[in-house]
Amino acid sequence: MRNIRLSVLFGVIGGILTFLFEGWSVAVVGILMGISLGLAISGQLKRKEPAKLALDVLPSALVSCGILLILSLLQNYVITGVIGHSPAPLEVMIPANLIGVLGGALFLLITVALHGLSEGQERIGRLVLLGLVVIAFPFVDNFTQLGWTSLIIFSLIYVLLGMGLNIVVGYAGLLDLGYAAFFAIGAYTTGILSSQQDNITLNFWLVIWIAAAVAAVAGILLGAPTLRLRGDYLAIVTLGFGEIIPVIFLNLTNVTIKEPLTCWIIPGVERLFGATSKLSCNVIANNLNLTNGDLGINPIGRPALPFIGTFTSNNTVPWFFLIILIILLAIFGINRLRDSRLGRAWMAIREDELAASQMGIDPVRTKLLAFSMGATFSGFGGAFYGAYIAGVFPGAFQFSTSIIILCAVILGGIGNIYGVIVGGLVIETADRLFLPALKDFFTNLMNHSVLPALASQKTLHDIVAQNANPILYRYLLFGLVLVIMMAVRPEGLIPNAQRRMELHEAEEAPNVAASTSVKS
Amino acid sequence: MLELKEVHTYYGNIHALKGISLRVEKGEIVTLIGSNGAGKSTTLRTIQGINRPRSGTVLLEGTALETLPPHEIARRGVAQSPEGRLIFPRMTVLENLEMGAYTRKDKTGIKDDLERVFTLFPRLKERIGQKGGTLSGGEQQMLAMARALMARPRILLLDEPSMGLSPILVELIFDTIVTINKEGTTILLVEQNALMALSIANRGYVIQTGEIILTDTAPNLKNNEMVRKSYLGIE
Ligand SMILES: Nc1ncnc2c1ncn2[C@@H]1O[C@H](COP(=O)(O)OP(=O)(O)OP(=O)(O)O)[C@@H](O)[C@H]1O
Ligand SMILES: [Mg+2]
C-alpha cells in the first residue's frame, strides 16, 4: 500500500515536471523517476528472488508510469493550449513518451530486482546503474536540448558544500551558521590567484588546492575562538564570522603589502643600535585592488586539460564531470575520515564532550579539525564555483547561502553523506531549475489565459500580473517545504540509520524485530 | 600511586574541598565515604581534571596532574566510571566500549579486554548492539564501568557504582570490583553504601563537608562508633 502511495507521488512529481519542461523532458524525467522510485521502494522490501521482487512491483510501475504518461499527454495536448505553446510534434512525442514510460518502468524493475541480490552485489548494481545515469546525463541533456546540465552543476557545488558542512554539523555536532564564509574564502582565493586583478594568474589545478588549504586554515582560525562555546553560543559566533568574511572581501580594494624584513625588522634592529638605514623598504604591493569591491572579480582563469582544451561556458560536459570527480573523491575521503579515529572522536564529542575527554580525546584538537576538514571541502567548492562562473561576486556568499547549505544537510538527512547529497541536489535543483521553469510557466499561463480574461477589472489584473511570479516567493516556498519536511519526516530524506531509529522508535520497533528474525 | 595533598576546590565561591589529603597505594581498594554533598564526587572530579584545585596538588606516581587537561589525565591511566554514568547514549554498547579503548593502539589487547569485560558482565554481551541510552539504569552502570576498564587504567575511580541498582546487582557489581582489583587495577571507590564499600576495601576515608575527618583500615572503620552511627545506620 505504502509503495502505491510512493508510486503515485513520484508519478505526479514526474508529470508536473513535464508540464514545466515539455518536449523531450518526459524521457529523462521518466528514467530518473523509475530509478529514484526503485531506490525508495526497495528499502522497504524484504530480500527475495529478483524476479519475484520485480513481479511484486509491477503494480507500482504501472501506477507511476501510467500517471506520468497521462500527465505528459495532458501537458502536450491541453496545457500547451492554455499557456500559448504549440504541442510538440509526434516525432518527438512518441519516442519521448515511449522512452520515459517504458524506460522508467524498466529502470524501476531493475532497481528493485537488484534488491534481490546479496547486499554487496546490490551495492555494485546500484553503483553501475547510477554511474550509467550520471555518465549519460550531460549527453542526453545535450541531445534533448533541455539545458539542465549547466544548472545541475550548481546543485553539485552545493552538494560538495553540504558534504563539508555535514562534517562539522553532522559528525562533530557543531552548529555552524556561517559556513558560506569558507565558500567565499575558496572562491575569492581562486579569484585573487587566477585573474588579472593583481597580475597573479596561476593554473587552476594548482589554485584549487591552494583555495582548499586557505579554507582549511581559516577553519582553524574560526574554530579557535569558538572552542569554549557550546550549542547556541557557538552558532552565534559562526554567524558573526559568516557576516565578517564577505565584508572583508568586499573591502579588500586598497591593499598595501610591505615586506616585513626590509620595512620593519632591519630598521628596527638598526634603530636599536643607533644606526641609520640605507636600505629602502620593499613594498610588495601598493594600493592593490584585490577583490574589486561590489563589482567582483571578473574574469577568472579556467581549467584546461590536454585533448579537451580550456573549459568554456558553452560546453558544460567537462565541468560536469570535473565536479562529479571532485564529489567522488570527497565521498571517498569523507568516508575514510568518518571511520578513522578522528571520525570516532567527532562522534564522541557530539554525544558528550566531557565523557569524550575522559576517554582521552582532546576536544580542542578534535573540534578544530572538524572545522578545518569541513572548510576544506568548501574551499574546493569555492574554487570550482569561481572558475565555473568565471567570476566572484560578493552577493553569492550571504547568510542565506549558509542557511540553504544547512537546510540541504538537514533536509537530506544529517550525518548521512548520501542523504546530504540528495538534500543538496533537491534544494538547489528546485531553486535553480524548477522555480525559474515554474515562473516561465506561470508567466505564460497569465499572459495567455488569465490576464486577457481579467482585462476588464483593472486592479485585479494588475495585482495578478505583478504577483504571479513564484520566484518572489522563493523563501516562502523554501520555508514551507522545511516546515512540512520537519513535520512529516524529521530525520531527512535519507536519514542516518541511527537518527531514524530515535525519531521513529515506536513505529520501527516491529520492523527491526522482523528483520533480525529473517537474518537468523 | 595516587596522592592528594591539601587540595582545595571551589565552585565559584563555594568552598567544596577544604584541604583534602589522601593516598591510594598500588593494588589497593580505597573507599571514600561521606553523606550527600560532602564532596566525594568533587574529589574525583578534581583528580580527573574536570575541576581545578585552587591550591594543593594531585600526584599520580609523582607527576602532578592538577595542571593537565582532562584528556591528558585520562591518557596517563586514570579512568572513571562517573556519577550519572556519562555513557554515549546514541552509540551502541560495543561502540561505547571501543571508545573506552580510544587511546590504545594494541588491537589484540583491546580484543582480549573486550572478552574480559564480557565475561565480567555477560549482560552487556547480550546487549552488544543496543544503544547506550536505551539500556536500563543498572546496565548503564555496568557499561560505564566496563568502558572505564577498556582503557586498561592504572587507577579506576568509581563514583557510586551501586546507585539505583537492585540488591542482586549491587552484589554483582561489588564482586566485580573485587575481581578487577585482583587482576591488578588499583581502585578508589566512592560509595553511599558504606557497609558494602568497607567490606571490600583495604582502607577508607570519611569525608564531611569537604574535609577528611577520619581514616583507618576498613575493618577498623567498620567498628568505629561514629562511622557506625552516621554512615552505617547502626545504633
Ligand atoms: N557545579 C556545582 N556548582 C556549585 N556547587 C556544586 C557543584 N557541584 C557540587 N557542588 C556543591 O559541592 C558540594 C560537594 O558536592 P559533591 O557532588 O562533591 O557531593 P557528593 O559527596 O558527591 O554528594 P552525593 O553523595 O550526593 O553525590 C555540595 O555542597 C554541592 O552542592
Ligand atoms: Mg556524588
PDB file of C-alpha atoms and ligand atoms in Angstrom, chain B residues 11 14 16 34-43 83 159-160 192, ligand 1:
ATOM      1  CA  TYR B  11      32.654  26.090  42.786  1.00  0.00           C
ATOM      2  CA  ILE B  14      31.510  27.635  47.392  1.00  0.00           C
ATOM      3  CA  ALA B  16      33.732  22.354  48.304  1.00  0.00           C
ATOM      4  CA  GLY B  34      30.509  10.507  53.314  1.00  0.00           C
ATOM      5  CA  SER B  35      26.994  11.862  53.280  1.00  0.00           C
ATOM      6  CA  ASN B  36      25.310  13.737  50.443  1.00  0.00           C
ATOM      7  CA  GLY B  37      27.128  16.862  49.409  1.00  0.00           C
ATOM      8  CA  ALA B  38      30.226  16.000  51.421  1.00  0.00           C
ATOM      9  CA  GLY B  39      32.487  16.426  48.389  1.00  0.00           C
ATOM     10  CA  LYS B  40      33.089  12.855  47.241  1.00  0.00           C
ATOM     11  CA  SER B  41      32.281  13.428  43.590  1.00  0.00           C
ATOM     12  CA  THR B  42      34.137  16.719  43.691  1.00  0.00           C
ATOM     13  CA  THR B  43      37.225  14.882  44.885  1.00  0.00           C
ATOM     14  CA  GLU B  83      28.252   9.521  38.790  1.00  0.00           C
ATOM     15  CA  ASP B 159      31.597   7.046  41.790  1.00  0.00           C
ATOM     16  CA  GLU B 160      28.704   5.284  43.476  1.00  0.00           C
ATOM     17  CA  GLN B 192      26.891   5.786  49.824  1.00  0.00           C
TER      18      GLN B 192
HETATM   19  N1  LIG C   1      28.607  22.521  39.768  1.00  0.00           N
HETATM   20  C1  LIG C   1      28.452  22.910  41.051  1.00  0.00           C
HETATM   21  N2  LIG C   1      28.221  24.192  41.339  1.00  0.00           N
HETATM   22  C2  LIG C   1      28.093  24.601  42.620  1.00  0.00           C
HETATM   23  N3  LIG C   1      28.171  23.789  43.652  1.00  0.00           N
HETATM   24  C3  LIG C   1      28.408  22.497  43.444  1.00  0.00           C
HETATM   25  C4  LIG C   1      28.555  21.985  42.110  1.00  0.00           C
HETATM   26  N4  LIG C   1      28.772  20.654  42.182  1.00  0.00           N
HETATM   27  C5  LIG C   1      28.766  20.349  43.503  1.00  0.00           C
HETATM   28  N5  LIG C   1      28.539  21.457  44.244  1.00  0.00           N
HETATM   29  C6  LIG C   1      28.483  21.516  45.711  1.00  0.00           C
HETATM   30  O1  LIG C   1      29.699  20.996  46.231  1.00  0.00           O
HETATM   31  C7  LIG C   1      29.433  20.188  47.359  1.00  0.00           C
HETATM   32  C8  LIG C   1      30.007  18.797  47.159  1.00  0.00           C
HETATM   33  O2  LIG C   1      29.324  18.151  46.095  1.00  0.00           O
HETATM   34  P1  LIG C   1      29.641  16.689  45.605  1.00  0.00           P
HETATM   35  O3  LIG C   1      28.926  16.464  44.344  1.00  0.00           O
HETATM   36  O4  LIG C   1      31.101  16.506  45.598  1.00  0.00           O
HETATM   37  O5  LIG C   1      28.985  15.831  46.769  1.00  0.00           O
HETATM   38  P2  LIG C   1      28.960  14.273  46.973  1.00  0.00           P
HETATM   39  O6  LIG C   1      29.733  13.989  48.187  1.00  0.00           O
HETATM   40  O7  LIG C   1      29.361  13.577  45.733  1.00  0.00           O
HETATM   41  O8  LIG C   1      27.431  14.021  47.271  1.00  0.00           O
HETATM   42  P3  LIG C   1      26.462  12.859  46.772  1.00  0.00           P
HETATM   43  O9  LIG C   1      26.683  11.705  47.677  1.00  0.00           O
HETATM   44  O10 LIG C   1      25.116  13.419  46.973  1.00  0.00           O
HETATM   45  O11 LIG C   1      26.781  12.560  45.357  1.00  0.00           O
HETATM   46  C9  LIG C   1      27.919  20.192  47.548  1.00  0.00           C
HETATM   47  O12 LIG C   1      27.603  21.112  48.545  1.00  0.00           O
HETATM   48  C10 LIG C   1      27.390  20.638  46.217  1.00  0.00           C
HETATM   49  O13 LIG C   1      26.195  21.369  46.388  1.00  0.00           O
END
